[in-house]
Every structure is written in C-alpha cells, then in structure tokens.
mmCIF file of C-alpha atoms in Angstrom:
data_model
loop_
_atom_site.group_PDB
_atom_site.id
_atom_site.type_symbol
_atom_site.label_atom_id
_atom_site.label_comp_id
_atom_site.label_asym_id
_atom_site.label_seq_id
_atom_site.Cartn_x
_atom_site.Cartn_y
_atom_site.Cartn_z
ATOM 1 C CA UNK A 16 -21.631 -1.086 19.854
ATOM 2 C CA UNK A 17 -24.725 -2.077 18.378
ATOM 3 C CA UNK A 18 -25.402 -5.640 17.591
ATOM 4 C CA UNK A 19 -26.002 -6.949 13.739
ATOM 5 C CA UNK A 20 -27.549 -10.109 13.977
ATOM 6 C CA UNK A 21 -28.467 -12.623 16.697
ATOM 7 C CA UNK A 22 -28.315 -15.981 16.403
ATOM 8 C CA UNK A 23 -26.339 -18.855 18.339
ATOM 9 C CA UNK A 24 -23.233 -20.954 17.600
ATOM 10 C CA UNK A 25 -23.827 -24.874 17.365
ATOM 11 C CA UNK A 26 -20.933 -26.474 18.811
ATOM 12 C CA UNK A 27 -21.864 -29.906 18.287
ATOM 13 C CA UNK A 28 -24.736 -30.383 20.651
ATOM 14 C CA UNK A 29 -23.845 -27.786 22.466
ATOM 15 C CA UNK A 30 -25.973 -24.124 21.198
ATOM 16 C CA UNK A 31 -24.250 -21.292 22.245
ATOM 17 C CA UNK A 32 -26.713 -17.604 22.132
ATOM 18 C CA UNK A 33 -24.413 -14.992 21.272
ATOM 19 C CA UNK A 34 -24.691 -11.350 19.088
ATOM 20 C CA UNK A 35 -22.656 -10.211 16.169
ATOM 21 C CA UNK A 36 -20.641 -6.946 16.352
ATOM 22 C CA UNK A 37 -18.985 -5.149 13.577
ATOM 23 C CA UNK A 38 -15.491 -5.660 14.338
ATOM 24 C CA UNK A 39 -14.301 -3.106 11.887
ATOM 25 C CA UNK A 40 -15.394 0.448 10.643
ATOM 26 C CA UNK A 41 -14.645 2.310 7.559
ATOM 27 C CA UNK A 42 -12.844 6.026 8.647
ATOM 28 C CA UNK A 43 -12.492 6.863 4.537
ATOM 29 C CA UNK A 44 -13.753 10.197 3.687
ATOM 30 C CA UNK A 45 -17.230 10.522 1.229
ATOM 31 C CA UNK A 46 -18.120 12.806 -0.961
ATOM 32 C CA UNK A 47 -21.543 13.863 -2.113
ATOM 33 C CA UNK A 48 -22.315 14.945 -5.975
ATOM 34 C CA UNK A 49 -23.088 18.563 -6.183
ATOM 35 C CA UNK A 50 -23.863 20.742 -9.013
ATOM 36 C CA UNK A 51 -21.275 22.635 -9.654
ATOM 37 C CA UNK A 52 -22.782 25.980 -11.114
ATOM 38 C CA UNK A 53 -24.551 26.387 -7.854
ATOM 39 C CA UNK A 54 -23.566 23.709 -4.979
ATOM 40 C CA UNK A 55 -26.815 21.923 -4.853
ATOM 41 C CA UNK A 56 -27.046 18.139 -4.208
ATOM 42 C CA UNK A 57 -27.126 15.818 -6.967
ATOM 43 C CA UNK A 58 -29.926 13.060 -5.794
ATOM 44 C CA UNK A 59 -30.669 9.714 -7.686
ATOM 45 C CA UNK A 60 -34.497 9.389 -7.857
ATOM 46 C CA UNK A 61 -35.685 5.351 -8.638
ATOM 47 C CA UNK A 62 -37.596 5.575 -11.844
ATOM 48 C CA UNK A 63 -39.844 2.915 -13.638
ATOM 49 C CA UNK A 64 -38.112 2.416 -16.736
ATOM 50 C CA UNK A 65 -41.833 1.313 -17.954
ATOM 51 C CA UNK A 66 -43.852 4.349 -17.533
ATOM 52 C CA UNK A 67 -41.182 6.606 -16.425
ATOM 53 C CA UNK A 68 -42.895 7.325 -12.421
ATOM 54 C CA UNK A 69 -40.779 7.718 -9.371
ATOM 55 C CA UNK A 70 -41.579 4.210 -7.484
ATOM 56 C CA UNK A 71 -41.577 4.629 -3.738
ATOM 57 C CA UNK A 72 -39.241 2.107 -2.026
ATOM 58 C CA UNK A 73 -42.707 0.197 -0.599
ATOM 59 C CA UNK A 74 -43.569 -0.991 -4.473
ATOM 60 C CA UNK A 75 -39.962 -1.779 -4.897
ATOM 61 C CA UNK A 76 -39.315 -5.530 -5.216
ATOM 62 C CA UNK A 77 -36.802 -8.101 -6.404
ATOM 63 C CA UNK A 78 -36.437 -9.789 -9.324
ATOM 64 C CA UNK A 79 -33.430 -12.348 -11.801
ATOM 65 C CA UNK A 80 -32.741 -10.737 -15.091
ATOM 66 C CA UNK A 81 -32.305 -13.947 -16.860
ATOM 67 C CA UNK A 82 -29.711 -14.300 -19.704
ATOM 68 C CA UNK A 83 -32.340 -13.228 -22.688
ATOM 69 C CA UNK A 84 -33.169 -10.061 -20.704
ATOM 70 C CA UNK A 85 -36.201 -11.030 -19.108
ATOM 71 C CA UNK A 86 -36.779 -10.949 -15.307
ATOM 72 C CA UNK A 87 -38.022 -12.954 -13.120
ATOM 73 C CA UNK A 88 -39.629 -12.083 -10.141
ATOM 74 C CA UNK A 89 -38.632 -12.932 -6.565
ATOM 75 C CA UNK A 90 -40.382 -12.888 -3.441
ATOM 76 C CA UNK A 91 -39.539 -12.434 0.231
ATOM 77 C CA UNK A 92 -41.827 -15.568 0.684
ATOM 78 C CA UNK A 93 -39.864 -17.585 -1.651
ATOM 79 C CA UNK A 94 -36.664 -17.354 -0.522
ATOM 80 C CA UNK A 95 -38.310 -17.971 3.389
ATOM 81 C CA UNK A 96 -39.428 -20.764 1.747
ATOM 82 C CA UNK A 97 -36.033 -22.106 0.623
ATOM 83 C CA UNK A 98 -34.594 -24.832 2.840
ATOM 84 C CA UNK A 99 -31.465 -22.741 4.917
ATOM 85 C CA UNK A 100 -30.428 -24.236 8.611
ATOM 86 C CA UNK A 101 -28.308 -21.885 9.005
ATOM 87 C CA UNK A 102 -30.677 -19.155 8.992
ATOM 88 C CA UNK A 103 -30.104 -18.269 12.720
ATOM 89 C CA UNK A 104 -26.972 -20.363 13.722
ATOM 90 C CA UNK A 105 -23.146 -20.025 13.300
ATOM 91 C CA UNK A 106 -22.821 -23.844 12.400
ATOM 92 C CA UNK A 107 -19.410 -25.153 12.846
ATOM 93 C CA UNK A 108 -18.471 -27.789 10.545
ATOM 94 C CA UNK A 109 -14.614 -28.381 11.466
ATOM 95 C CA UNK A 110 -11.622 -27.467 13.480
ATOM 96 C CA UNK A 111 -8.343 -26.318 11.347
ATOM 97 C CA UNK A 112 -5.033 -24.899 11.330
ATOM 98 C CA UNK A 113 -4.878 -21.318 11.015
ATOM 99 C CA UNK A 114 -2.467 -22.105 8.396
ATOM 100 C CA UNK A 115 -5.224 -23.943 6.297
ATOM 101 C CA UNK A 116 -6.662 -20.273 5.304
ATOM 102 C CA UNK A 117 -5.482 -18.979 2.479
ATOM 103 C CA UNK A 118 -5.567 -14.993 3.066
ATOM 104 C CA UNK A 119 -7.302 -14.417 0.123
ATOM 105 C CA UNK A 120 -10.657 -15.719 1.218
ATOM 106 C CA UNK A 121 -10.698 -13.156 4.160
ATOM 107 C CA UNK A 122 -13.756 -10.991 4.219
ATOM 108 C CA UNK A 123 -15.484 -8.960 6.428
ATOM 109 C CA UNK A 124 -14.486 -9.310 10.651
ATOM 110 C CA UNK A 125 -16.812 -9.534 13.279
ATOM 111 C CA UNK A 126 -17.084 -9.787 17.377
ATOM 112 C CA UNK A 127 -19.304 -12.661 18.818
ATOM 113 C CA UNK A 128 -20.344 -11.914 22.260
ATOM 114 C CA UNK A 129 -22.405 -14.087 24.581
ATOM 115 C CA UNK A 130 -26.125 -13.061 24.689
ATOM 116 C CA UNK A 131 -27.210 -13.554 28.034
ATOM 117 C CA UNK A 132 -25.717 -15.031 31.702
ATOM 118 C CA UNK A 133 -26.635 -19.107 30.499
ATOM 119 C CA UNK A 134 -24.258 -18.113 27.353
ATOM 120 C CA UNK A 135 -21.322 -17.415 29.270
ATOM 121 C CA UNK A 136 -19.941 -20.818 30.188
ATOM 122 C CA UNK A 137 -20.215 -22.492 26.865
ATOM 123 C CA UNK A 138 -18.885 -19.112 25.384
ATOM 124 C CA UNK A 139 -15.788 -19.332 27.510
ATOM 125 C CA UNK A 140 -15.640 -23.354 26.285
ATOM 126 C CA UNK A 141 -15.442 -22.910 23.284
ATOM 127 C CA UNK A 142 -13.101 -19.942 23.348
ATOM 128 C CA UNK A 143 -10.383 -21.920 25.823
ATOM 129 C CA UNK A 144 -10.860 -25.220 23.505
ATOM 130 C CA UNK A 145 -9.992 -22.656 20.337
ATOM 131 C CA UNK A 146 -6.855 -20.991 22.627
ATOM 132 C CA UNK A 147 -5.647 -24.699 23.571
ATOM 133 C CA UNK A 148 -5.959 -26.147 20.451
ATOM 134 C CA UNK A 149 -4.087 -23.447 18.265
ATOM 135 C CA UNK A 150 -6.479 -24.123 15.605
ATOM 136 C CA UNK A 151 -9.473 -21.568 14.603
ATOM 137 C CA UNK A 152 -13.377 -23.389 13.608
ATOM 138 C CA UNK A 153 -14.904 -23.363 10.355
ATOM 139 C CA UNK A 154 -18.253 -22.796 10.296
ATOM 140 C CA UNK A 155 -21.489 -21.592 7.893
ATOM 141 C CA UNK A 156 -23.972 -19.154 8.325
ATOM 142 C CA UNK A 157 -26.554 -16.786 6.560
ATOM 143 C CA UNK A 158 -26.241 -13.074 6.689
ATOM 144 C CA UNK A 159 -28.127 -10.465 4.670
ATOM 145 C CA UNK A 160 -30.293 -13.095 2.845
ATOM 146 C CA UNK A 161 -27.221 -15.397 1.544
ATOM 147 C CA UNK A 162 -25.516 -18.153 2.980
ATOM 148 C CA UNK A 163 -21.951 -17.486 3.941
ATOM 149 C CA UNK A 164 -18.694 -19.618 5.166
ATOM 150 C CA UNK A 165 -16.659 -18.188 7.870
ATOM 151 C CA UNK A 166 -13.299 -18.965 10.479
ATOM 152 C CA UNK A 167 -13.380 -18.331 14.350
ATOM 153 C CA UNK A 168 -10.823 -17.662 16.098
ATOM 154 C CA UNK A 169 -9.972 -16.042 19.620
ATOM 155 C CA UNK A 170 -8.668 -12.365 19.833
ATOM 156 C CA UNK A 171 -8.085 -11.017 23.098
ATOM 157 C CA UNK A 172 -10.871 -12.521 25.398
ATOM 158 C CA UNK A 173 -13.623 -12.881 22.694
ATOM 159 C CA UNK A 174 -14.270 -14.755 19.737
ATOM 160 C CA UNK A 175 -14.089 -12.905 16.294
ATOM 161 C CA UNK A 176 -15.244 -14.699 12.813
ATOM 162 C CA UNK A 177 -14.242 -13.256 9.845
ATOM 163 C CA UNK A 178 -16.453 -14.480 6.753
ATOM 164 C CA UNK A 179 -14.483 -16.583 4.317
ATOM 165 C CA UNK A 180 -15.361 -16.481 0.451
ATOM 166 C CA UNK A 181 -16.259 -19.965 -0.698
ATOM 167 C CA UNK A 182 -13.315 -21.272 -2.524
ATOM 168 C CA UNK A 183 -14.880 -21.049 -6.082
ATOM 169 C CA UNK A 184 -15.069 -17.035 -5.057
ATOM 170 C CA UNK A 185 -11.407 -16.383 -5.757
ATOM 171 C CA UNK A 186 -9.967 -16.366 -8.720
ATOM 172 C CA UNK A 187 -6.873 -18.183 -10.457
ATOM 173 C CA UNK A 188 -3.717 -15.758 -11.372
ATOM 174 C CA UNK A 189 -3.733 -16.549 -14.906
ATOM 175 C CA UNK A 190 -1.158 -14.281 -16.685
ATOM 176 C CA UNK A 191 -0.696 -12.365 -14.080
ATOM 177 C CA UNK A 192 3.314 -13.565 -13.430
ATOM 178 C CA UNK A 193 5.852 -11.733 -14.922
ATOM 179 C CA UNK A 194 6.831 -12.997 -18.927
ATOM 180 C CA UNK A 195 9.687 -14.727 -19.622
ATOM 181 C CA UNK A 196 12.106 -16.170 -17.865
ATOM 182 C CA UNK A 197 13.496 -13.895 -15.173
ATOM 183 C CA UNK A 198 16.765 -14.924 -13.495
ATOM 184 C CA UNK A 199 17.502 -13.634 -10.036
ATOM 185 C CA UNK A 200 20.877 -13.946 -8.825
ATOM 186 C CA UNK A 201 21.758 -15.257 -5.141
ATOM 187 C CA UNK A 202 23.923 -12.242 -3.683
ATOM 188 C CA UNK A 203 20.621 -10.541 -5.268
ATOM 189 C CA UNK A 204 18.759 -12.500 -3.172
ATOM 190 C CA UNK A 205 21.014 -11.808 -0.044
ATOM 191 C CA UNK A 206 21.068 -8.251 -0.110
ATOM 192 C CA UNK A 207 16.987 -9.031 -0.092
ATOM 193 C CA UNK A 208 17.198 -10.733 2.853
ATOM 194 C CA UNK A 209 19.453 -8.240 4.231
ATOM 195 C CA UNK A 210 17.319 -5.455 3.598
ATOM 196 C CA UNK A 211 14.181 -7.326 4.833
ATOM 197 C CA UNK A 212 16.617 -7.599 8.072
ATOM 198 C CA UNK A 213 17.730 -4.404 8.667
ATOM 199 C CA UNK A 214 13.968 -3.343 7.815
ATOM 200 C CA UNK A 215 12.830 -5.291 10.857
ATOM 201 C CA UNK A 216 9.357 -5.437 11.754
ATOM 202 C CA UNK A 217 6.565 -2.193 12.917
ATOM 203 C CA UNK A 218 4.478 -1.432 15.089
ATOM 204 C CA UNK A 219 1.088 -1.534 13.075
ATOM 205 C CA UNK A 220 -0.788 0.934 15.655
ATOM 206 C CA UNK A 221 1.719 3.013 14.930
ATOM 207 C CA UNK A 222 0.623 3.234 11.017
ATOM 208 C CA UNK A 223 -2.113 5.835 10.018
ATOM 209 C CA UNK A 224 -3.512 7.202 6.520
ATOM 210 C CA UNK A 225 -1.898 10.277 5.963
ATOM 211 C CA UNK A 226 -3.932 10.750 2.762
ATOM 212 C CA UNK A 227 -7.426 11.049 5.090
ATOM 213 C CA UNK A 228 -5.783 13.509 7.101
ATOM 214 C CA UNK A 229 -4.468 15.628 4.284
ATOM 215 C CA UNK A 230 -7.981 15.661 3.164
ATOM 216 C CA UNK A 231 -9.376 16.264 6.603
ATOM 217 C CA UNK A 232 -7.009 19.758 6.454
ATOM 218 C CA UNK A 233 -7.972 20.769 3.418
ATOM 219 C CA UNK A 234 -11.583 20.575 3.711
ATOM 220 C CA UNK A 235 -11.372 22.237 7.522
ATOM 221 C CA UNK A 236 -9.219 25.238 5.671
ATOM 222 C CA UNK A 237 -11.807 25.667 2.556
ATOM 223 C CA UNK A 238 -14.576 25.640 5.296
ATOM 224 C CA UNK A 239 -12.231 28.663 7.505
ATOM 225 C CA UNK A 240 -11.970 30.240 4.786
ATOM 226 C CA UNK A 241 -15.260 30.192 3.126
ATOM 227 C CA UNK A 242 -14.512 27.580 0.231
ATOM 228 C CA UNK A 243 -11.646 29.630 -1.108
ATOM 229 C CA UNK A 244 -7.822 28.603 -0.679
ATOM 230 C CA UNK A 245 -5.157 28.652 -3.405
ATOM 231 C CA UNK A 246 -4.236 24.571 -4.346
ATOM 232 C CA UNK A 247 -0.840 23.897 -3.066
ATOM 233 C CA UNK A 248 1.824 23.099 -5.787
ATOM 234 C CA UNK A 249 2.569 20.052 -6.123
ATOM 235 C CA UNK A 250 5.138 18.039 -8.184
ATOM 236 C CA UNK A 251 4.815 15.464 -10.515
ATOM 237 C CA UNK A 252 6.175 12.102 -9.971
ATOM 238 C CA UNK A 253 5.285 11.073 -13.460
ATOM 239 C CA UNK A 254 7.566 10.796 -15.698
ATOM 240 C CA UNK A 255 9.961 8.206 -17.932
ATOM 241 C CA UNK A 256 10.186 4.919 -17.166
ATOM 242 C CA UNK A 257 13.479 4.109 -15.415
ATOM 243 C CA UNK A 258 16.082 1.229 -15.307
ATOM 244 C CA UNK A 259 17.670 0.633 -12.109
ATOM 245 C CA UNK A 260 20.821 -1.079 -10.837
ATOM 246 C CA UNK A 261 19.219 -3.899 -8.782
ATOM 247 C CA UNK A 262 22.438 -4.943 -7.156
ATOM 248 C CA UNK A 263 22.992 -0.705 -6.282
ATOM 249 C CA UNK A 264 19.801 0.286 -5.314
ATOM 250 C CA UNK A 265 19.472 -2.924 -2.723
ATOM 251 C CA UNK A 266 23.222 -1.768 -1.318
ATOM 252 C CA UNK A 267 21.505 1.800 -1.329
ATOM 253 C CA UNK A 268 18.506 1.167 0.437
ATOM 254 C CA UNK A 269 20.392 -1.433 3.270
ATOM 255 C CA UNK A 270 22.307 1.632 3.725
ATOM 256 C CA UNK A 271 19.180 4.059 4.079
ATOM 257 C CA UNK A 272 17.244 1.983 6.382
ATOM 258 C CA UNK A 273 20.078 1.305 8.992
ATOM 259 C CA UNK A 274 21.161 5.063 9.103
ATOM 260 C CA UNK A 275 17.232 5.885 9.657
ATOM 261 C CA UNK A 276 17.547 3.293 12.863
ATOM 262 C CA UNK A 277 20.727 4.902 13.777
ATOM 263 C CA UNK A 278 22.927 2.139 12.784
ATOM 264 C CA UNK A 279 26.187 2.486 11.103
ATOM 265 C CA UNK A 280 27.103 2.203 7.620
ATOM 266 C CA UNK A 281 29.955 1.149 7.149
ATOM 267 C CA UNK A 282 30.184 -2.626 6.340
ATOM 268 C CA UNK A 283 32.462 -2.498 3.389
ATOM 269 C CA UNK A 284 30.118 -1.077 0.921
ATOM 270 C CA UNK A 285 30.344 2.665 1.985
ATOM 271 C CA UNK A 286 32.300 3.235 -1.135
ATOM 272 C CA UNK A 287 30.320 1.537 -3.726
ATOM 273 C CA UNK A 288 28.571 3.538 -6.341
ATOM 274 C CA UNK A 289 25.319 4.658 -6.021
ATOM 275 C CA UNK A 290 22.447 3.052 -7.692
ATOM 276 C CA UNK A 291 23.032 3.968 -11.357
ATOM 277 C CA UNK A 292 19.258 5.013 -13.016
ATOM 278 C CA UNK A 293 19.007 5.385 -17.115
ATOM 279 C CA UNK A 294 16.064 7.181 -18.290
ATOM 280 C CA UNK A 295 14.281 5.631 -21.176
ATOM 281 C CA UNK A 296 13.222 7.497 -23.455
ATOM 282 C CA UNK A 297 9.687 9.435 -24.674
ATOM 283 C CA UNK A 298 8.343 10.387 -27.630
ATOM 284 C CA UNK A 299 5.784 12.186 -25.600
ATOM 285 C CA UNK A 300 8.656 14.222 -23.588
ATOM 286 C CA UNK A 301 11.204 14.797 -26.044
ATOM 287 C CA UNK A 302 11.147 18.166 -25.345
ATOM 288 C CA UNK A 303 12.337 18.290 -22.075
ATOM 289 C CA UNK A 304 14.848 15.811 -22.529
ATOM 290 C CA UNK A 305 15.910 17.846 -25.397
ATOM 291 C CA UNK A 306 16.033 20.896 -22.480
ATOM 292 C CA UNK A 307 18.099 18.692 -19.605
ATOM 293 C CA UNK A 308 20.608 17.888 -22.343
ATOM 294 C CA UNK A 309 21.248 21.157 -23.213
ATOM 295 C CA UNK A 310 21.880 22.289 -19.887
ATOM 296 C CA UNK A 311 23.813 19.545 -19.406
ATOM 297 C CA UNK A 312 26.238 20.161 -22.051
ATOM 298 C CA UNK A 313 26.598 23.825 -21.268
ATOM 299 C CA UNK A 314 27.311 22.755 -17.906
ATOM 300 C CA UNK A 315 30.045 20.748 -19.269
ATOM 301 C CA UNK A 316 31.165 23.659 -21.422
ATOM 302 C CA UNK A 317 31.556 25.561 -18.675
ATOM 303 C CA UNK A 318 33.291 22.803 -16.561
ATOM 304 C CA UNK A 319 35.718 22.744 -19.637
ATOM 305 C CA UNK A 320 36.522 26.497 -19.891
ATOM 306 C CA UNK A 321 37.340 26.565 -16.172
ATOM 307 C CA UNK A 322 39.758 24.025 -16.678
ATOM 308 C CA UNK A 323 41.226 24.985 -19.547
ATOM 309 C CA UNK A 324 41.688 28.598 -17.655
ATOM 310 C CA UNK A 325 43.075 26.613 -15.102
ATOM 311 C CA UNK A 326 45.880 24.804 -16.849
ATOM 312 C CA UNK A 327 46.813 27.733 -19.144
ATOM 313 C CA UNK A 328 47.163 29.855 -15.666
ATOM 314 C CA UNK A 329 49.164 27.100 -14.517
ATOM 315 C CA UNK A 330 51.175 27.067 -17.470
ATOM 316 C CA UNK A 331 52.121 30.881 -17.450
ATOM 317 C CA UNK A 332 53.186 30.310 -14.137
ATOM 318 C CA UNK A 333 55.409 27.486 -14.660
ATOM 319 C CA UNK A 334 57.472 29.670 -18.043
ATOM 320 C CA UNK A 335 58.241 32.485 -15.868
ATOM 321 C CA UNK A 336 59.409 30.038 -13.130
ATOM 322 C CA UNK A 337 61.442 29.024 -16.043
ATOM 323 C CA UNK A 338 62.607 31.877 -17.045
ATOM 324 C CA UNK A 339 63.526 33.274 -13.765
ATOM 325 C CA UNK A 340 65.879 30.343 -13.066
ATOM 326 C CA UNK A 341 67.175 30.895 -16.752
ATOM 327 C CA UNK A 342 68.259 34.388 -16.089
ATOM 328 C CA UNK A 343 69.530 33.807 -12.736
ATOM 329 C CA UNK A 344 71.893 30.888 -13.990
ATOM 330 C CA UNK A 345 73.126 32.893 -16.685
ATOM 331 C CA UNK A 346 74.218 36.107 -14.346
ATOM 332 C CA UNK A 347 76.074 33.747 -12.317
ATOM 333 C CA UNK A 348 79.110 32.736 -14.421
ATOM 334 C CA UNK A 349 79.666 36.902 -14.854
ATOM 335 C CA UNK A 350 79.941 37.491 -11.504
ATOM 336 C CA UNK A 351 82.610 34.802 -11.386
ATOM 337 C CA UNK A 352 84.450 36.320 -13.873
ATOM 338 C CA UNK A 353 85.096 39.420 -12.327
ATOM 339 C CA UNK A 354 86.123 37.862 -9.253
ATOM 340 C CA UNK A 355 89.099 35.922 -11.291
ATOM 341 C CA UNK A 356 90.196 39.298 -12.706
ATOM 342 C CA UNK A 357 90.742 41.310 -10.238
ATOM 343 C CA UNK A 358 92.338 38.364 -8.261
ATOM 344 C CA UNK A 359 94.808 38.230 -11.383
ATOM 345 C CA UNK A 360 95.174 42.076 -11.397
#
C-alpha cells in the first residue's frame, strides 16, 4: 500500500514516527458521461465565468464567497501562516471507552504503521497499553488542509484511527420519529426478540454486493457482444401500499428463518394463519384492481357452479337410492301373498 501522510503520534512525551494507510477502498462501479448520439466523452472544461477562457489548473486558486456574493481570496501562504500544531502529529488528547463513541461520528478508517526501526518499540507501547486498557485514544490531527478529530484503536497487530466528526458535525433527529403515539404490545415485542434469536448472528466476510456484480455481468456481456443484449425483464415491486398483520407476519418470519437453518417448525404455531395483507387502495391503479377483482369473482363463479353441479349430482343420486328402496319394499308384501295362498290352497 502506499502511504498518505507522514507524521508522528505524540503520546505524551513520547513521539512516535509512523505513516498513514488507507484502511479502506471503494470497489463501487463509475460511470463516465458520454454522448449518446455517438459515444464520445462528455468532459467538464474550468471556465472563467469573467471573460469566458479555459483557466489552466496553474492560475487556479482559492477563494470564500462571502454571504453578499463576493469572494475573498485565499492563499496557500495564509493558511501556512495560521497557527495549527497538529500539522504533522496525531496528538492524543485522552483515553476513552469504546463505548464513549457514538457511531455516528465515524468517518473515514485508516492503518498507522511505524516509520522506521526507532518507531517500533513505542509503536508496540502504545498498541499493548490500548489492548490492556480496553479503551481506544482520542486524538487531533490535520489532513488535507483542515484540522480533524479522530479514535485509535488496535485491530489485529496494528493501530487503525478512524476520523471522528466533531460533535457539532452531526445533526439532531428533529421530526424524524414516527407521529403519534404508537403502542407496541409485549408478546409483539417477544416474537421480536424471538425472531432476532432464531436470526442469530453472520458471518460479515461472508456478505458481498450482489448489485456490483450484476453490473459487472452485464457490462462484460454488452462488451461480448458488441454493446447489444436484449434488457432482461424484470418485475415491478412497486405497487399499493400494504397493511400487515404484525403479530402474523413476526409468527411467519420466526417460522421462515428456522426452516432456512434447518430447524423445525413446529412450536405450537404451525397452524396459525398466515400473515393477513390488505391492499390499500389507488387512484392511480384503479384499473388493475378493477382487473384482479374481476377475475376474482369469476373465479368464485366458477367455484360456485362446480359446487352447485356437485350437490345437484349428489342429489340425483340420493332420489334414485330412494326410489330403489321404495320399489323394492313395495314388491315385497306381493310375494308374501302368494306364498299364504297357495299354503291355504
């Protein structure tokens, strides 16, 4: 890997030369502009918006566009010029629980590695008295012209610092929590926890983006086949919004994620309805609701004329039982008859 910055760590009196690595890398698929009537590149040319000439990036300079619209011009030398310690050293200011950090002030992961032999053994102090301590070090630094905040802690056999965003960086939920008061029941919560159980926990190297691959596949089949290939269907998932059974679709999906681990179903609940869903209805698709209830009803029809068919059959069959049985009892007493007269005879 290539190294970033160099700098040291200040452990209180103790300076510690070390390099900063990357620790992550972006694998998410760009795109370039093209034109589309002939495939050419679309490129962005920088422009003086005063007398309209391409500016090379050697006249290009900085400047504050103040609130009236008017800007004011920065230079390299002033901001050298600005008092900043931390210029070239990873100063850390406390030691914390890792529990301290709220998650939403992570940023941006790195690798420190020990820049030279001399760096070694404070390196490996200060990495055993993070390990031993179970806390991680908070610390300041500058980085790409700005002064940042940032957390160290020990991964493996190295020390990684991920930069923090200063606390006024992140901002307050406000009306982001649901309306109204929502009431959520305890077996509710139970079948949560249950689910959440039977869920269990993943391997995360096991996890991949099956979006960038999809993409990958496409875009090695368009360049087989010369930029040509017929889009594959695909279905929409859009539709009405939906109501769901809480209660039905937690017993539901309990059941679903033990029979994916191989675990068996029945608890109790294997004869409990499934998760009952009413569609709400659109103005927007009226028309295929109009469709589905049609179908539905001639379905029904159907259902209805088969049973009718059914019974009537079953009636039919039942009269000449009936009628059978009649004519057989009524031949009986003849037969009788005869018998007693030619015993009298």
């Amino acid at each position: 890997m290539r190294s970033i910055w160099n700098g040291a760590i200040s452990f209180g009196l103790v300076s510690i030369p070390i390099k900063l690595f990357n620790a992550t890398e972006n694998h998410a698929i760009s795109f370039r502009q093209i034109h589309t009537a002939d495939g050419g590149r679309i490129r962005y040319r920088k422009v003086c918006e005063l007398d309209e000439q391409e500016v090379q990036s050697a006249e290009i300079g900085k400047g504050y566009e103040d609130a009236d619209g008017s800007i004011i011009p920065i230079t390299d030398d002033d901001l050298a010029a600005l008092p900043l310690p931390t210029a070239r050293t990873i100063e850390i200011v406390a030691f914390v629980p890792i529990a301290s950090i709220d998650p939403l002030q992570m940023d941006q992961a790195y690798y420190l590695a020990a820049n030279g032999v001399p760096a070694a053994k404070p390196y490996t102090l200060l990495r055993e008295a993070l390990s031993r301590s179970r806390k991680v070090a908070i610390a300041k630094f500058a980085l790409r012209g700005r002064e940042r905040l940032g957390m160290l802690r020990v991964v493996d056999d190295v020390i990684a610092m991920h930069g923090l965003l200063w606390p006024d960086e992140i901002r307050q939920p406000e009306g982001i929590a649901p309306e109204g008061n929502v009431t959520v029941r305890d077996a509710e919560l139970d079948l949560a926890d249950t689910l959440m159980d039977t869920l269990g926990e993943v391997d995360l190297d096991t996890l991949h983006d099956d979006y960038r691959e999809a993409v990958e596949e496409l875009i090695a089949a368009k360049s087989e086949s010369g930029g040509a290939i017929s889009p594959a269907a695909t279905e929409s998932t859009g539709g009405d919004a939906q109501v769901i059974d809480l209660m039905a679709a937690l017993e539901n999906s309990v059941r679903a994620a033990k029979s994916s681990r191989g675990e068996s179903t029945d608890s109790g609940d294997s004869g409990k309805a499934p998760a009952k869903v009413t569609e709400l209805k659109s103005r927007k698709k009226a028309a295929p609701a109009k469709k589905t209830a049609t179908a539905t009803g001639t379905k029904k029809t159907a259902t209805a004329k088969k049973t009718a068919s059914t019974t009537k059959s079953a009636s039919t069959t039942k009269t000449a039982s009936a009628k059978k049985a009649a004519s057989t009892t009524k031949k009986a007493p003849a037969k009788k008859a005869t018998a007693r007269k030619r015993t009298s005879a």
